[in-house]
Short mmCIF file of N, CA and C and ligand atoms in Angstrom, two decimals:
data_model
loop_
_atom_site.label_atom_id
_atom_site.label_comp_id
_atom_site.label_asym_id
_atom_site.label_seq_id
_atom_site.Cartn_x
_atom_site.Cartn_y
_atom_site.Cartn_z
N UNK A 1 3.06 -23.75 31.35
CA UNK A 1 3.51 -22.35 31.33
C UNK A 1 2.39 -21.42 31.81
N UNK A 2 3.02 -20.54 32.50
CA UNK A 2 1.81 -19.56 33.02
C UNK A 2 1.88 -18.59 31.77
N UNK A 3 0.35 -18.14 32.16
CA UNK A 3 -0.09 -16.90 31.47
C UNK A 3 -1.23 -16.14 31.72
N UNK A 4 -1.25 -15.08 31.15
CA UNK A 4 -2.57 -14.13 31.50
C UNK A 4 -3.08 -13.89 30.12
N UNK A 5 -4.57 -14.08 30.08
CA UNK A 5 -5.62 -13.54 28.44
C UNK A 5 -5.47 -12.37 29.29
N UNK A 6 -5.33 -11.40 28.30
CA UNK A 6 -5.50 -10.15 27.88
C UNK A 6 -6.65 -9.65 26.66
N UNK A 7 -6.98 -8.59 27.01
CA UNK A 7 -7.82 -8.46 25.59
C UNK A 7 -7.16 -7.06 25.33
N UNK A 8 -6.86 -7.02 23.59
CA UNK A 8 -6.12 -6.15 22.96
C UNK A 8 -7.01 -4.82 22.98
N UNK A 9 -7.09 -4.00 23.34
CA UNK A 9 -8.19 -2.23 23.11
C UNK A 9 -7.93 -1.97 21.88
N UNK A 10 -7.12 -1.94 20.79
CA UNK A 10 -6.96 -2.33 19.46
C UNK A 10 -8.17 -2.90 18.74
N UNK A 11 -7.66 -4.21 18.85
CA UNK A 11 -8.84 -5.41 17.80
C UNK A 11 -9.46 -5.91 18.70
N UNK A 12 -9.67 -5.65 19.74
CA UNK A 12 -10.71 -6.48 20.75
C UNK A 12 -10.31 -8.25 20.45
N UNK A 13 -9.24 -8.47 19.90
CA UNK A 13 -8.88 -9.74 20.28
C UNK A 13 -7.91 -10.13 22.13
N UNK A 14 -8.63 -11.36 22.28
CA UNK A 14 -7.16 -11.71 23.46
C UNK A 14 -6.76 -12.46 22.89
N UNK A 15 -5.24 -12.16 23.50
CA UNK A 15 -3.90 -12.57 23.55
C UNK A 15 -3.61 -13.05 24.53
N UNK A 16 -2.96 -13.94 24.73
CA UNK A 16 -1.39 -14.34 25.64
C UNK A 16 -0.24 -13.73 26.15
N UNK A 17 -0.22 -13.39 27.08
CA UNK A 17 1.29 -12.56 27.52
C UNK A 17 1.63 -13.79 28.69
N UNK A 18 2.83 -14.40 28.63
CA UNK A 18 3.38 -15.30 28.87
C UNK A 18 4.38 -15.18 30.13
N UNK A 19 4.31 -15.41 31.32
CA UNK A 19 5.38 -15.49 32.35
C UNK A 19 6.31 -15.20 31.90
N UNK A 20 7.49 -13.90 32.47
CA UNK A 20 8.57 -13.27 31.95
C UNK A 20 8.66 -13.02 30.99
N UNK A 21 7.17 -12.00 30.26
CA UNK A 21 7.63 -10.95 29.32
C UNK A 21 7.47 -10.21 30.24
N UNK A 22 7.69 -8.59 29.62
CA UNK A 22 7.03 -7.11 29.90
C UNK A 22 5.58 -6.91 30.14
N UNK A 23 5.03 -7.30 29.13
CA UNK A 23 3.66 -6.97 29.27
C UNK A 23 2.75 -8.15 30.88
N UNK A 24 3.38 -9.56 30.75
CA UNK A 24 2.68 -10.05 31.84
C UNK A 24 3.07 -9.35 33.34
N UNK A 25 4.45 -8.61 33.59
CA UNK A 25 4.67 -8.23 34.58
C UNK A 25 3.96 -6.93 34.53
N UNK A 26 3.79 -5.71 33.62
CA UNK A 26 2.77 -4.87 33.78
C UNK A 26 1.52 -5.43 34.64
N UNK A 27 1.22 -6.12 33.53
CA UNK A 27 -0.15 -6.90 34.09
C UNK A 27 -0.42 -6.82 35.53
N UNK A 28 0.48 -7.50 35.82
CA UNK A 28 0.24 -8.19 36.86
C UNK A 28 0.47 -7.06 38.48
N UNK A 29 1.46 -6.23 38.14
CA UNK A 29 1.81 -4.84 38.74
C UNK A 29 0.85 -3.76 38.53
N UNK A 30 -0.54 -3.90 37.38
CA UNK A 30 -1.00 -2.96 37.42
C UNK A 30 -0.38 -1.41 36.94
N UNK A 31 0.81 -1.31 35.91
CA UNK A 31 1.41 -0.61 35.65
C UNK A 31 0.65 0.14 34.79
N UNK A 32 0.40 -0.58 33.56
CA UNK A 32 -0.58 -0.22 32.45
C UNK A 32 -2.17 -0.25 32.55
N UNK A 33 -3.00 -0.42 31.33
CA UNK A 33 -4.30 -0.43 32.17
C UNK A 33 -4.77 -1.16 30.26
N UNK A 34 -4.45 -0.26 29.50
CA UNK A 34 -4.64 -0.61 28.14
C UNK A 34 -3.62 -1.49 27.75
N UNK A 35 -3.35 -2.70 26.83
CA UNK A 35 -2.73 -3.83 26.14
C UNK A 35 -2.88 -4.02 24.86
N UNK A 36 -1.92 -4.10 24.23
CA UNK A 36 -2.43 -4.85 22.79
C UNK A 36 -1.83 -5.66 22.20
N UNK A 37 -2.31 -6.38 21.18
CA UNK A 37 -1.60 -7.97 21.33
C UNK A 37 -0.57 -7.18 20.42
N UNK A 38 0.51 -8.23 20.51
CA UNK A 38 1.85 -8.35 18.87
C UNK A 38 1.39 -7.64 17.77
N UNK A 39 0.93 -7.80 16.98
CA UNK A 39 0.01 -7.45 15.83
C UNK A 39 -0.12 -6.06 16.09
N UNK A 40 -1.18 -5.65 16.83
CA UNK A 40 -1.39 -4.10 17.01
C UNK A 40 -0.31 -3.34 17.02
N UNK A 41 0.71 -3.92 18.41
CA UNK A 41 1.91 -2.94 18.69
C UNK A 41 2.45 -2.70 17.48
N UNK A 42 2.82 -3.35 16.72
CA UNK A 42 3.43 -3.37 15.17
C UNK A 42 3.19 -2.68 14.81
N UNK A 43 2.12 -2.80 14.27
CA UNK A 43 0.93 -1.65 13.54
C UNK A 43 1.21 -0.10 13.76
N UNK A 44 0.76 -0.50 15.51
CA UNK A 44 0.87 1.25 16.14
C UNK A 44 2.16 1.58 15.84
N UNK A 45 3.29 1.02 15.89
CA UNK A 45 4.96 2.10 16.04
C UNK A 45 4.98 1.62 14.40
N UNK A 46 4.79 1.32 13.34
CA UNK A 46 4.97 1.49 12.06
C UNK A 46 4.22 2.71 11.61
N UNK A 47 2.75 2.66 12.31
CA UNK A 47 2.05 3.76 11.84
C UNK A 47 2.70 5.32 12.67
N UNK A 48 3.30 4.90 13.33
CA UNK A 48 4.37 6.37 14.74
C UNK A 48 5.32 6.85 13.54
N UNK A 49 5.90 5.77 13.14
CA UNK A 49 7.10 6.01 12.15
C UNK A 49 6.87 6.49 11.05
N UNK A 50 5.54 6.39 10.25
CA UNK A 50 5.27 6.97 9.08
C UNK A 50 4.90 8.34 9.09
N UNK A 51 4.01 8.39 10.45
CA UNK A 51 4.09 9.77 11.00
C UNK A 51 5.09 10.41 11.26
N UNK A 52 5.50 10.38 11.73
CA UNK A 52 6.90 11.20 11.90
C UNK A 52 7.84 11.72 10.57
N UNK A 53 7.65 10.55 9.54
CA UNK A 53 8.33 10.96 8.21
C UNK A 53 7.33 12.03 7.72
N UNK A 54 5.91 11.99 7.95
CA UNK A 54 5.23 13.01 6.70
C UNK A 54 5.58 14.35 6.75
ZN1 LIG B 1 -4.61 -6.37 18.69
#
């Protein structure tokens, strides 16, 4: 299986983004510039959502 390491701007961990997701075709298009693994994204739109309630 193809893939691209990424490193998350988050946790400074890399990740895996895997042939035919979203994020490897960013990648690879140069769409984005910043990434973050599973984990982070979570994080970030739970922490969007709590914001938004306060
Ligand atoms: Zn991360």
């Amino acid at each position: 299986m193809i893939y691209y390491e990424i490193l998350c701007y988050s946790c400074r961990r890399k990740f895996k983004v895997y042939e035919g997701s979203l994020k490897y075709k960013q990648f690879k298009e140069k769409k984005s510039k910043i990434f973050c693994c599973d984990d982070c994204s979570f994080k970030i739109r739970l922490d969007a959502i709590k914001n938004f309630f306060r």
